[in-house]
Short mmCIF file of C-alpha atoms in Angstrom, two decimals:
data_model
loop_
_atom_site.label_atom_id
_atom_site.label_comp_id
_atom_site.label_asym_id
_atom_site.label_seq_id
_atom_site.Cartn_x
_atom_site.Cartn_y
_atom_site.Cartn_z
CA MET A 95 5.18 212.90 147.44
CA VAL A 96 3.45 212.89 150.94
CA VAL A 97 -0.15 211.83 150.41
CA ASP A 98 -2.63 211.75 153.29
CA ILE A 99 -6.17 210.36 152.59
CA ILE A 100 -8.63 212.61 154.42
CA TYR A 101 -11.87 210.82 153.64
CA ASN A 102 -12.70 207.61 151.84
CA THR A 103 -15.53 205.41 152.21
CA PRO A 104 -14.65 201.96 153.69
CA ASN A 105 -13.76 198.98 151.66
CA PHE A 106 -16.55 196.67 151.41
CA ILE A 107 -15.74 192.80 151.21
CA PRO A 108 -18.85 191.30 149.51
CA ILE A 109 -17.52 187.46 149.49
CA GLY A 110 -17.38 186.17 152.99
CA ILE A 111 -16.20 182.86 154.38
CA LEU A 112 -19.11 180.61 153.15
CA ILE A 113 -18.12 180.83 149.52
CA PRO A 114 -14.26 179.63 150.41
CA ILE A 115 -15.70 176.63 152.43
CA TYR A 116 -17.95 175.82 149.33
CA PHE A 117 -14.83 176.00 147.28
CA TYR A 118 -12.98 173.77 149.64
CA ILE A 119 -15.96 171.25 149.62
CA THR A 120 -16.12 170.98 145.90
CA GLY A 121 -12.25 170.70 145.85
CA LEU A 122 -12.48 167.70 148.23
CA HIS A 123 -15.25 166.26 145.99
CA ALA A 124 -12.97 166.64 142.59
CA GLY A 125 -10.19 165.00 144.55
CA PHE A 126 -12.37 162.23 145.61
CA TYR A 127 -13.90 161.44 142.05
CA THR A 128 -10.70 161.34 140.30
CA THR A 129 -9.13 159.10 142.68
CA SER A 130 -12.30 156.98 142.46
CA VAL A 131 -12.36 156.88 138.70
CA MET A 132 -8.77 156.04 138.77
CA ALA A 133 -9.14 153.08 141.07
CA THR A 134 -11.72 151.91 138.84
CA LEU A 135 -9.99 152.08 135.68
CA ILE A 136 -6.79 150.16 137.13
CA GLY A 137 -9.34 147.54 138.05
CA ILE A 138 -7.26 145.67 140.40
CA LYS A 139 -8.84 143.99 143.42
CA GLU A 140 -6.68 145.83 145.87
CA TRP A 141 -7.88 149.27 144.55
CA LYS A 142 -11.56 148.49 145.03
CA PRO A 143 -11.68 149.97 148.64
CA ILE A 144 -10.41 153.24 147.31
CA GLY A 145 -12.87 153.32 144.41
CA LYS A 146 -15.60 152.79 146.79
CA ILE A 147 -14.47 155.40 149.29
CA GLY A 148 -14.21 157.80 146.55
CA ALA A 149 -17.33 157.22 145.09
CA ALA A 150 -19.27 157.37 148.18
CA GLY A 151 -17.47 160.35 149.55
CA ALA A 152 -18.01 162.34 146.30
CA VAL A 153 -21.86 161.74 146.36
CA ILE A 154 -21.99 162.79 150.08
CA ILE A 155 -19.87 165.79 149.76
CA LEU A 156 -21.69 166.90 146.66
CA THR A 157 -24.86 166.96 148.66
CA ILE A 158 -23.75 168.93 151.24
CA ALA A 159 -21.95 171.40 149.06
CA PRO A 160 -25.08 173.44 147.30
CA ILE A 161 -26.26 174.13 151.15
CA PHE A 162 -23.38 176.61 151.75
CA LEU A 163 -24.20 178.46 148.36
CA LEU A 164 -27.90 178.62 149.32
CA ILE A 165 -27.12 180.32 152.64
CA ASP A 166 -24.79 182.70 151.41
CA LEU A 167 -27.23 184.27 148.92
CA GLY A 168 -28.65 187.62 149.71
CA ARG A 169 -32.11 186.17 148.91
CA PRO A 170 -31.87 182.34 149.07
CA LEU A 171 -35.55 181.86 148.26
CA ARG A 172 -34.79 183.24 144.90
CA PHE A 173 -32.13 180.56 144.21
CA TRP A 174 -34.51 179.05 141.51
CA HIS A 175 -33.68 182.05 139.23
CA LEU A 176 -30.29 180.44 138.68
CA PHE A 177 -32.13 177.54 136.68
CA VAL A 178 -34.63 179.82 134.81
CA TYR A 179 -32.57 183.07 133.96
CA LEU A 180 -29.28 181.94 132.35
CA ASN A 181 -26.31 184.22 131.31
CA PRO A 182 -24.00 182.40 129.02
CA THR A 183 -21.10 184.60 129.74
CA SER A 184 -21.37 184.17 133.67
CA PRO A 185 -19.10 181.25 135.13
CA ILE A 186 -21.81 180.90 137.94
CA THR A 187 -24.39 179.96 135.16
CA TRP A 188 -21.84 177.07 134.02
CA GLY A 189 -21.59 176.07 137.57
CA THR A 190 -25.37 175.83 138.05
CA PHE A 191 -25.28 173.70 134.80
CA PHE A 192 -22.65 171.45 136.10
CA LEU A 193 -23.94 171.02 139.57
CA THR A 194 -27.42 169.87 138.30
CA THR A 195 -25.86 167.29 135.49
CA TYR A 196 -23.30 165.86 137.87
CA PRO A 197 -25.59 164.26 140.73
CA ILE A 198 -27.26 161.57 138.45
CA ILE A 199 -24.05 160.59 136.78
CA GLY A 200 -22.45 160.75 140.13
CA LEU A 201 -24.85 158.42 141.68
CA VAL A 202 -24.96 155.91 138.82
CA TYR A 203 -21.31 155.95 138.92
CA ALA A 204 -21.41 155.12 142.67
CA TRP A 205 -24.16 152.62 142.42
CA ASN A 206 -22.07 150.60 139.88
CA VAL A 207 -18.89 150.65 141.81
CA PHE A 208 -20.64 149.14 144.91
CA ARG A 209 -22.51 146.72 142.85
CA GLY A 210 -19.17 145.55 141.28
CA ASN A 211 -20.09 146.18 137.69
CA GLN A 212 -16.66 146.80 136.46
CA LYS A 213 -17.43 147.82 132.97
CA ALA A 214 -20.59 150.11 133.69
CA ALA A 215 -18.50 151.76 136.42
CA LYS A 216 -15.64 152.41 134.09
CA ILE A 217 -17.93 153.94 131.51
CA TRP A 218 -20.00 156.08 133.88
CA GLY A 219 -16.59 156.95 135.49
CA LEU A 220 -15.14 158.46 132.43
CA VAL A 221 -18.48 159.97 131.35
CA GLY A 222 -18.53 161.93 134.74
CA PHE A 223 -15.00 162.75 134.87
CA PRO A 224 -15.24 166.07 133.12
CA ILE A 225 -18.19 167.15 134.67
CA ALA A 226 -17.01 166.27 138.04
CA ILE A 227 -13.76 168.28 137.33
CA SER A 228 -15.76 171.32 135.90
CA VAL A 229 -17.93 171.17 139.37
CA HIS A 230 -14.58 172.45 140.91
CA GLY A 231 -12.64 173.92 137.95
CA TYR A 232 -15.44 176.44 137.37
CA THR A 233 -14.86 178.12 140.82
CA GLY A 234 -11.35 178.64 139.70
CA PHE A 235 -12.94 180.60 136.45
CA ILE A 236 -15.43 182.35 138.84
CA LEU A 237 -12.13 183.84 140.45
CA ALA A 238 -10.15 184.35 137.27
CA LEU A 239 -13.18 186.33 135.51
CA GLY A 240 -13.34 188.60 138.40
CA LYS A 241 -11.36 191.12 136.59
CA ALA A 242 -11.35 193.80 139.03
CA ARG A 243 -9.45 191.77 141.93
CA VAL A 244 -5.88 191.47 141.14
CA LEU A 245 -5.29 188.43 143.34
CA TRP A 246 -8.27 186.55 141.44
CA ASN A 247 -7.59 187.74 137.88
CA THR A 248 -4.80 185.50 136.80
CA SER A 249 -4.98 182.71 134.46
CA LEU A 250 -3.34 180.46 137.05
CA ASN A 251 -6.36 180.27 139.35
CA PRO A 252 -8.31 177.41 137.54
CA ILE A 253 -5.33 175.09 137.24
CA LEU A 254 -4.45 176.10 140.91
CA PHE A 255 -7.77 175.36 142.19
CA LEU A 256 -7.80 171.96 140.48
CA VAL A 257 -4.14 170.94 141.70
CA SER A 258 -4.98 171.84 145.28
CA ALA A 259 -8.31 170.05 145.06
CA MET A 260 -6.38 167.16 144.20
CA VAL A 261 -4.00 167.70 147.16
CA SER A 262 -6.72 168.01 149.64
CA GLY A 263 -8.91 165.32 148.21
CA LEU A 264 -5.92 162.75 148.44
CA ALA A 265 -5.03 163.81 151.78
CA LEU A 266 -8.59 163.24 152.87
CA ILE A 267 -9.03 159.89 151.13
CA ILE A 268 -5.57 158.81 152.69
CA LEU A 269 -6.89 159.64 156.06
CA VAL A 270 -10.08 157.80 155.42
CA ALA A 271 -8.47 154.80 153.96
CA ASN A 272 -6.25 154.60 157.15
CA ILE A 273 -9.10 155.01 159.40
CA ARG A 274 -10.83 152.27 157.67
CA LEU A 275 -7.61 150.00 157.78
CA ARG A 276 -7.08 150.43 161.54
CA TYR A 277 -10.78 150.32 162.67
CA PHE A 278 -12.81 148.71 159.92
CA THR A 279 -10.93 145.72 158.70
CA SER A 280 -11.48 143.17 161.32
CA ARG A 281 -12.95 140.68 158.77
CA SER A 282 -10.25 141.33 155.93
CA THR A 283 -7.24 138.93 155.78
CA SER A 284 -3.82 140.08 156.30
CA GLN A 285 -3.19 139.79 152.46
CA GLU A 286 -6.12 142.20 152.01
CA ARG A 287 -4.69 144.59 154.49
CA GLU A 288 -1.23 144.41 152.99
CA GLY A 289 -2.77 145.12 149.64
CA ASP A 290 -4.58 148.22 151.11
CA LYS A 291 -1.44 149.42 152.56
CA ARG A 292 0.41 149.41 149.33
CA VAL A 293 -2.41 151.26 147.74
CA ILE A 294 -2.28 153.77 150.42
CA ASN A 295 1.57 154.37 149.88
CA THR A 296 0.92 154.80 146.16
CA LEU A 297 -1.73 157.42 146.86
CA ILE A 298 1.06 159.20 148.95
CA LEU A 299 3.50 159.35 146.07
CA TYR A 300 0.89 160.95 144.12
CA LEU A 301 0.07 163.40 146.61
CA ILE A 302 3.79 164.39 146.94
CA ILE A 303 3.94 165.02 143.24
CA PHE A 304 0.80 167.18 143.47
CA ILE A 305 2.19 169.15 146.49
CA ILE A 306 5.21 169.92 144.41
CA VAL A 307 3.11 170.98 141.49
CA ASP A 308 0.83 172.93 143.80
CA LEU A 309 4.06 174.89 145.29
CA PHE A 310 5.10 175.70 141.85
CA LEU A 311 1.94 177.07 140.82
CA ILE A 312 1.88 179.45 143.90
CA GLY A 313 5.32 180.47 143.32
CA SER A 314 4.79 181.31 140.00
CA ASP A 315 1.67 183.27 140.97
CA LEU A 316 3.76 185.07 143.50
CA ALA A 317 6.69 185.88 141.10
CA VAL A 318 4.29 187.48 138.51
CA LEU A 319 2.27 189.48 141.19
CA ALA A 320 5.67 191.12 142.20
CA THR A 321 5.78 192.85 138.87
CA HIS A 322 2.12 192.93 137.01
CA SER A 323 0.86 196.28 138.38
CA ARG A 324 0.82 198.24 141.49
CA ASP A 325 -2.27 196.65 142.75
CA ALA A 326 -0.55 193.31 142.29
CA TYR A 327 2.53 194.49 144.14
CA TYR A 328 0.31 195.51 147.17
CA SER A 329 -1.66 192.07 147.10
CA LEU A 330 1.85 190.36 147.26
CA LEU A 331 2.69 192.39 150.21
CA LEU A 332 -0.42 192.13 151.82
CA LEU A 333 0.25 188.17 151.64
CA ILE A 334 4.03 188.43 152.48
CA VAL A 335 4.57 191.10 155.12
CA GLY A 336 1.01 192.43 155.81
CA PRO A 337 -2.04 191.32 157.74
CA TRP A 338 -2.31 187.87 155.82
CA ALA A 339 1.50 187.09 156.17
CA LEU A 340 1.03 184.73 159.25
CA TRP A 341 -1.78 182.80 157.59
CA PHE A 342 -0.30 182.58 154.18
CA LEU A 343 3.48 181.91 155.08
CA GLY A 344 3.03 180.53 158.36
CA VAL A 345 -0.24 178.36 157.83
CA GLU A 346 -0.56 177.81 154.18
CA ILE A 347 2.88 177.38 152.92
CA PHE A 348 4.92 176.29 155.87
CA LEU A 349 2.55 174.09 157.86
CA GLY A 350 0.28 173.01 154.95
CA GLU A 351 2.77 172.31 152.16
CA ILE A 352 6.42 172.49 153.35
CA ILE A 353 5.96 170.59 156.64
CA PRO A 354 4.25 167.66 155.06
CA LEU A 355 6.56 167.42 152.09
CA ALA A 356 9.46 167.31 154.59
CA MET A 357 7.61 164.62 156.72
CA LEU A 358 6.72 162.51 153.75
CA SER A 359 10.25 162.58 152.18
CA PHE A 360 11.62 160.32 155.05
CA ARG A 361 10.89 156.79 154.14
CA LYS A 362 10.09 155.70 157.49
CA ILE A 363 7.51 158.50 158.04
CA ARG A 364 6.09 158.09 154.71
CA LEU A 365 5.13 154.58 155.42
CA ALA A 366 3.93 154.84 158.67
CA ALA A 367 0.13 155.52 159.53
CA TRP A 368 0.83 158.13 162.02
CA GLY A 369 3.16 160.37 159.73
CA GLN A 370 0.68 159.85 156.82
CA ASN A 371 -2.29 160.75 158.99
CA ILE A 372 -0.42 163.92 160.45
CA ALA A 373 0.65 165.02 157.03
CA SER A 374 -2.76 164.80 155.65
CA ILE A 375 -4.49 166.72 158.61
CA LEU A 376 -1.80 169.54 157.96
CA ILE A 377 -2.64 169.49 154.39
CA LEU A 378 -6.31 169.82 154.84
CA ILE A 379 -5.91 172.85 157.16
CA GLY A 380 -3.41 174.45 154.75
CA ILE A 381 -5.58 174.28 151.62
CA PHE A 382 -8.79 175.41 153.44
CA VAL A 383 -6.65 178.34 154.66
CA MET A 384 -5.39 178.89 151.02
CA ARG A 385 -9.02 179.09 149.81
CA ILE A 386 -10.02 181.76 152.59
CA ILE A 387 -6.79 183.74 151.64
CA ILE A 388 -7.38 183.84 147.93
CA VAL A 389 -11.24 184.79 148.37
CA VAL A 390 -11.17 187.10 151.14
CA GLY A 391 -7.55 188.30 151.25
CA GLY A 392 -8.00 188.93 147.42
CA GLN A 393 -10.72 191.51 148.53
CA ASN A 394 -8.58 193.50 150.92
CA VAL A 395 -7.02 195.51 148.46
CA PRO A 396 -9.29 198.51 148.13
CA LEU A 397 -10.39 199.49 144.82
CA HIS A 398 -11.32 203.18 145.42
CA MET B 126 -28.38 217.77 118.09
CA ASN B 127 -28.42 213.84 117.98
CA ASN B 128 -28.22 212.62 114.43
CA GLY B 129 -31.50 210.58 115.20
CA GLY B 130 -29.27 207.95 116.51
CA LYS B 131 -29.33 206.60 119.92
CA VAL B 132 -28.95 208.59 123.16
CA ARG B 133 -25.98 207.61 125.29
CA TYR B 134 -25.81 209.31 128.65
CA GLY B 135 -22.58 210.42 130.15
CA MET B 136 -21.23 212.69 133.06
CA VAL B 137 -18.30 215.14 133.27
CA ILE B 138 -17.05 215.85 136.50
CA ASP B 139 -15.01 219.12 136.37
CA LEU B 140 -12.55 219.05 139.30
CA ARG B 141 -11.29 222.56 138.99
CA ARG B 142 -14.89 223.61 140.29
CA CYS B 143 -15.05 220.99 143.01
CA ILE B 144 -14.78 222.24 146.61
CA GLY B 145 -15.19 218.77 148.38
CA CYS B 146 -18.42 219.99 150.17
CA HIS B 147 -20.02 216.43 149.65
CA SER B 148 -23.42 217.94 148.93
CA CYS B 149 -23.74 215.44 145.91
CA SER B 150 -23.20 212.56 148.31
CA ILE B 151 -26.15 213.70 150.63
CA ALA B 152 -28.50 214.45 147.82
CA CYS B 153 -28.03 211.11 146.52
CA LYS B 154 -28.72 209.40 149.73
CA SER B 155 -31.80 211.59 150.24
CA GLU B 156 -33.17 211.27 146.76
CA ASN B 157 -32.64 207.42 146.56
CA ASN B 158 -33.36 206.50 150.24
CA VAL B 159 -29.64 204.82 150.48
CA PRO B 160 -29.37 203.19 153.62
CA LEU B 161 -26.89 204.04 156.26
CA GLY B 162 -23.24 202.62 155.71
CA VAL B 163 -23.40 202.34 152.03
CA PHE B 164 -22.80 204.84 149.21
CA ARG B 165 -23.95 205.28 145.80
CA SER B 166 -21.95 208.39 145.20
CA TRP B 167 -19.16 209.60 147.42
CA VAL B 168 -16.16 212.12 147.23
CA LYS B 169 -12.64 210.84 148.27
CA GLN B 170 -10.57 213.48 149.57
CA ILE B 171 -6.81 213.50 149.86
CA GLU B 172 -4.02 216.08 151.07
CA LYS B 173 -0.77 216.09 149.33
CA GLY B 174 2.67 217.78 149.71
CA ARG B 175 4.45 219.47 152.44
CA TYR B 176 3.72 222.85 153.49
CA PRO B 177 4.01 225.53 151.95
CA ARG B 178 3.44 223.47 148.74
CA VAL B 179 0.38 221.71 149.63
CA MET B 180 -2.94 220.93 147.88
CA ARG B 181 -6.27 218.98 148.64
CA ALA B 182 -7.69 217.05 145.79
CA PHE B 183 -11.21 215.45 145.53
CA LEU B 184 -12.57 212.78 143.61
CA PRO B 185 -16.40 212.37 143.41
CA SER B 186 -16.87 208.65 142.38
CA LEU B 187 -20.18 207.04 141.34
CA CYS B 188 -21.05 204.14 138.90
CA ASN B 189 -19.47 205.02 135.66
CA ASN B 190 -22.06 203.18 133.66
CA CYS B 191 -19.47 201.69 131.63
CA GLU B 192 -19.86 200.86 127.76
CA LYS B 193 -18.53 197.29 128.41
CA PRO B 194 -19.66 196.60 132.00
CA ILE B 195 -17.77 193.68 133.69
CA CYS B 196 -21.01 193.35 136.02
CA VAL B 197 -23.32 192.63 133.37
CA LYS B 198 -21.26 189.94 131.82
CA ASN B 199 -20.77 188.45 135.31
CA CYS B 200 -24.25 188.38 136.55
CA PRO B 201 -25.62 184.77 136.44
CA VAL B 202 -29.41 185.54 136.42
CA ASN B 203 -29.32 188.52 134.16
CA ALA B 204 -30.42 190.71 136.85
CA SER B 205 -27.84 193.43 135.76
CA TYR B 206 -28.58 194.62 132.22
CA GLN B 207 -27.69 197.72 130.22
CA ARG B 208 -30.30 200.10 129.01
CA ASP B 209 -30.23 201.35 125.34
CA ASP B 210 -29.13 204.95 126.65
CA GLY B 211 -26.22 203.06 128.49
CA ILE B 212 -27.21 203.06 131.96
CA VAL B 213 -26.78 199.74 133.73
CA MET B 214 -29.83 198.69 135.73
CA ILE B 215 -30.61 196.06 138.15
CA ASP B 216 -33.97 194.02 138.16
CA ILE B 217 -34.67 194.27 141.81
CA HIS B 218 -37.08 191.31 141.65
CA ARG B 219 -34.47 189.08 139.93
CA CYS B 220 -31.30 189.75 141.98
CA ILE B 221 -30.53 186.86 144.21
CA GLY B 222 -27.79 188.58 146.17
CA CYS B 223 -24.95 186.32 145.17
CA ARG B 224 -22.64 189.72 145.06
CA TYR B 225 -20.50 188.50 142.22
CA CYS B 226 -21.05 191.82 140.60
CA ILE B 227 -19.85 193.63 143.64
CA ALA B 228 -16.71 191.64 143.33
CA SER B 229 -16.36 192.01 139.67
CA CYS B 230 -16.57 195.94 139.59
CA PRO B 231 -13.36 197.79 139.52
CA TYR B 232 -14.72 200.90 140.74
CA ASP B 233 -16.59 199.69 144.05
CA ALA B 234 -19.50 201.13 142.60
CA ARG B 235 -21.92 198.35 143.93
CA TYR B 236 -23.18 197.53 147.39
CA LEU B 237 -25.47 194.91 149.04
CA ASP B 238 -28.48 196.86 150.36
CA PRO B 239 -28.69 195.79 154.24
CA ILE B 240 -32.33 196.03 154.24
CA LYS B 241 -33.49 194.34 150.95
CA HIS B 242 -30.46 192.04 150.64
CA ILE B 243 -29.95 192.79 146.89
CA VAL B 244 -27.42 194.69 145.21
CA GLN B 245 -27.89 198.19 144.43
CA LYS B 246 -25.82 200.84 142.77
CA CYS B 247 -26.06 204.51 141.44
CA PHE B 248 -28.21 204.50 138.59
CA TRP B 249 -27.73 208.22 137.33
CA CYS B 250 -31.16 208.71 138.91
CA TYR B 251 -32.85 207.11 135.86
CA HIS B 252 -36.22 207.98 137.35
CA ARG B 253 -35.41 211.68 137.18
CA ILE B 254 -33.65 211.43 133.57
CA ASP B 255 -36.69 209.71 132.36
CA ALA B 256 -39.05 212.61 133.60
CA GLY B 257 -36.67 215.14 131.92
CA LEU B 258 -34.62 216.34 135.04
CA GLU B 259 -30.97 215.72 135.87
CA PRO B 260 -29.74 213.42 138.32
CA ALA B 261 -29.77 214.79 141.97
CA CYS B 262 -26.01 214.89 142.54
CA VAL B 263 -25.63 217.13 139.36
CA ASP B 264 -28.73 219.28 140.26
CA THR B 265 -27.32 219.98 143.71
CA CYS B 266 -23.79 220.77 142.70
CA ILE B 267 -23.09 224.31 143.99
CA GLY B 268 -20.00 224.53 141.81
CA ARG B 269 -21.71 223.18 138.80
CA ALA B 270 -18.91 220.52 138.72
CA ARG B 271 -21.04 217.90 137.52
CA ILE B 272 -22.46 218.04 133.85
CA PHE B 273 -24.73 215.54 132.60
CA GLY B 274 -25.93 214.76 129.01
CA ASP B 275 -26.15 212.81 125.76
CA LEU B 276 -22.78 211.85 124.63
CA ASN B 277 -23.95 211.21 121.16
CA ASP B 278 -25.15 214.64 120.81
CA ILE B 279 -22.10 216.86 119.70
CA GLU B 280 -23.84 219.91 120.62
CA SER B 281 -24.68 218.90 124.51
CA GLU B 282 -22.31 220.37 127.16
CA VAL B 283 -20.76 217.03 128.10
CA SER B 284 -19.76 216.46 124.41
CA ARG B 285 -18.33 219.94 124.39
CA LEU B 286 -16.45 219.64 127.50
CA ILE B 287 -15.04 216.37 126.36
CA ALA B 288 -14.04 217.68 123.13
CA SER B 289 -12.08 220.69 124.45
CA ASN B 290 -10.66 219.49 127.62
CA ALA B 291 -8.11 217.05 128.77
CA VAL B 292 -10.13 214.29 130.20
CA GLN B 293 -9.48 211.18 132.26
CA VAL B 294 -11.43 208.21 133.20
CA LEU B 295 -10.72 205.86 136.31
CA LYS B 296 -8.83 202.69 135.48
CA PRO B 297 -8.77 202.73 131.65
CA GLU B 298 -6.67 199.72 131.78
CA MET B 299 -9.60 197.61 132.96
CA ASP B 300 -10.98 198.31 129.33
CA THR B 301 -14.41 198.82 130.74
CA GLU B 302 -14.89 202.08 128.95
CA PRO B 303 -16.17 204.04 131.85
CA ARG B 304 -18.49 207.12 131.08
CA VAL B 305 -17.85 209.35 133.59
CA PHE B 306 -15.02 211.62 132.48
CA TYR B 307 -12.93 213.87 134.97
CA ILE B 308 -11.25 217.13 134.07
CA GLN B 309 -8.02 217.65 136.13
CA ALA B 310 -8.37 214.83 138.27
CA ASP B 311 -5.36 214.35 140.57
CA ILE B 312 -3.46 211.18 139.98
CA ASP B 313 -2.79 210.59 143.85
CA ALA B 314 -6.44 210.96 144.21
CA MET B 315 -7.11 208.37 141.61
CA GLU B 316 -4.78 205.71 142.91
CA THR B 317 -5.96 203.41 145.53
CA ARG B 318 -2.51 203.35 147.46
CA GLY B 319 -3.23 199.92 148.68
CA GLY B 320 -5.45 201.57 151.26
CA SER B 321 -2.36 202.76 153.21
CA ILE B 322 -4.18 201.07 156.13
CA TRP B 323 -1.09 198.90 156.94
CA LEU B 324 1.72 200.16 154.55
CA SER B 325 3.04 203.50 154.66
CA ILE B 326 3.55 204.64 151.26
#
C-alpha cells in the first residue's frame, strides 16, 4: 500500500543536549563514588590515593551537575517548586530528594577520607553508597518511565545507565590517576609509585569487565527492539542504518567500546600508561555519545 | 440524563464527515492565542493507493484527556493535574518547564510555549465548557465531524455515537484510555510510519 503523508505537524524534540550532559556528569559521579568507597573498604595503603581522588571528584562533580538542570528548565527561577510540590510517582521528584540528601553525606565522607579516619570513612561511605548510586540510577528511571518513547521505555535503561556510569567513571579515574602518577608524585618513593601502578592496573581489569557487561546490555536492548513493536523496529533502524548510524555504530560502539576493549586485551598496551589513557579517552567520548543517542535519538521517532 | 454522578467529558470525531479543511486547527489557534509553530489541534492528511484506487484520509488530533494520563503521573511538581470532569489541566504558575510531560505523552499533544516558557496543550476549551459553550474546534467544524459531550450521560450524543458505531482510539496499547474516539479512522493515517523522513516504507 503506497501511502504519502500530505500534511503533518513537525516532530518536536522537547529534551535537548543539556539533559544528556547532566546524565553523563551524574554517571561520572556514580563511578567516582563507587570506586572511592571500594578503595576505602579495601583499606590497603596503596588504594588510598584512589579513595581520595574518587571522593574529591564526586563532590566536585555533584556541585557542577545541578547547574545544567537549572539552565535547562523553561522557568529556571521556579526551580524551588521541586522542593515544595512533590509528586511521588514522578522520577524527577525522587531525583530532587536524592540530590538534596547526597551532598552532606558525600562531603562528610570525603572529609573523613582526607583526614584518614578509616572507620568513619567506611561507615559514611556505605551509608552514602545507595544514595550516590540513586543519584544516577534515577535518571535511568526517568527514561524508563517515559512510556511514549520506545527507545526509553525498556527495563534495561536503569541498569544500562548504571553500568555505563561505572565504565565512564572508571575510565576518568584511571585517566586522573595516571596524570597524578606522572606529574604529581615527585615526592613519592618508587615503592609508592609501584603501588599506584598496581592499583591502576587492577582498575583496568574492572573496566574491561564493565565494558563487556555494557556491550551485552546494549546487545540485548537492540535484540529486543528488533521484534518488540513497529516503533521499536523503526528506532532500531534509526540507530543502525538511519541518521544516527554513524554516531551509534561508529562512535559509541566501535570507537567507544570495541577499540578500547581490543587495545586493553593486549598485555603490553594494557600495562602501558599511554594505552590506558587513550582507551580511557575513547571510552569517555563513547559513553557521552551514548547518552546523547538515547535521549535525543530516542525522540527522533515521531509520535503522530 | 446523568444518574446524578460525575460528568466525564469526551469527544467523538466522525471521519466520515471530515473534509480536511483544517478549520478546527485555525479556530483553536484563534480562540486560545496559540503561538506560531506549535499546535494544540492539528489535522494529519495522507493519501494512499494508486490511481484509480486512491483515497485521502484525515486524522484531526488533539489532547485526548486520557483516563490514565502519563503526563500527570510524571509531572514532578504536580503542575499537571486532572479535573473531576476528566480534563487534564496545567497550572501555569507552577509549571517549571522541565518538559518531562511532553516527552511522556504518546500523542505529542503538548508543546513548550515559546513565549511563556511553560508547557501548554489543548484543554478542550475549558473556559468555553464552563460557560456552557462547546470547544472552539467543535463549534467551527463545518462538517459537524466533531461531537463533544458527557460520556457518563447515556443520552448525550457522544454516548449514543460510541454505543452505536465502531470506534477507535489512538494507541490503545499505551493503556492511557484516551477519551477522543474516532469513527472510521484509517489505520494508515493513525500509524506514525517512522516519520517516513529517511526510510521509504
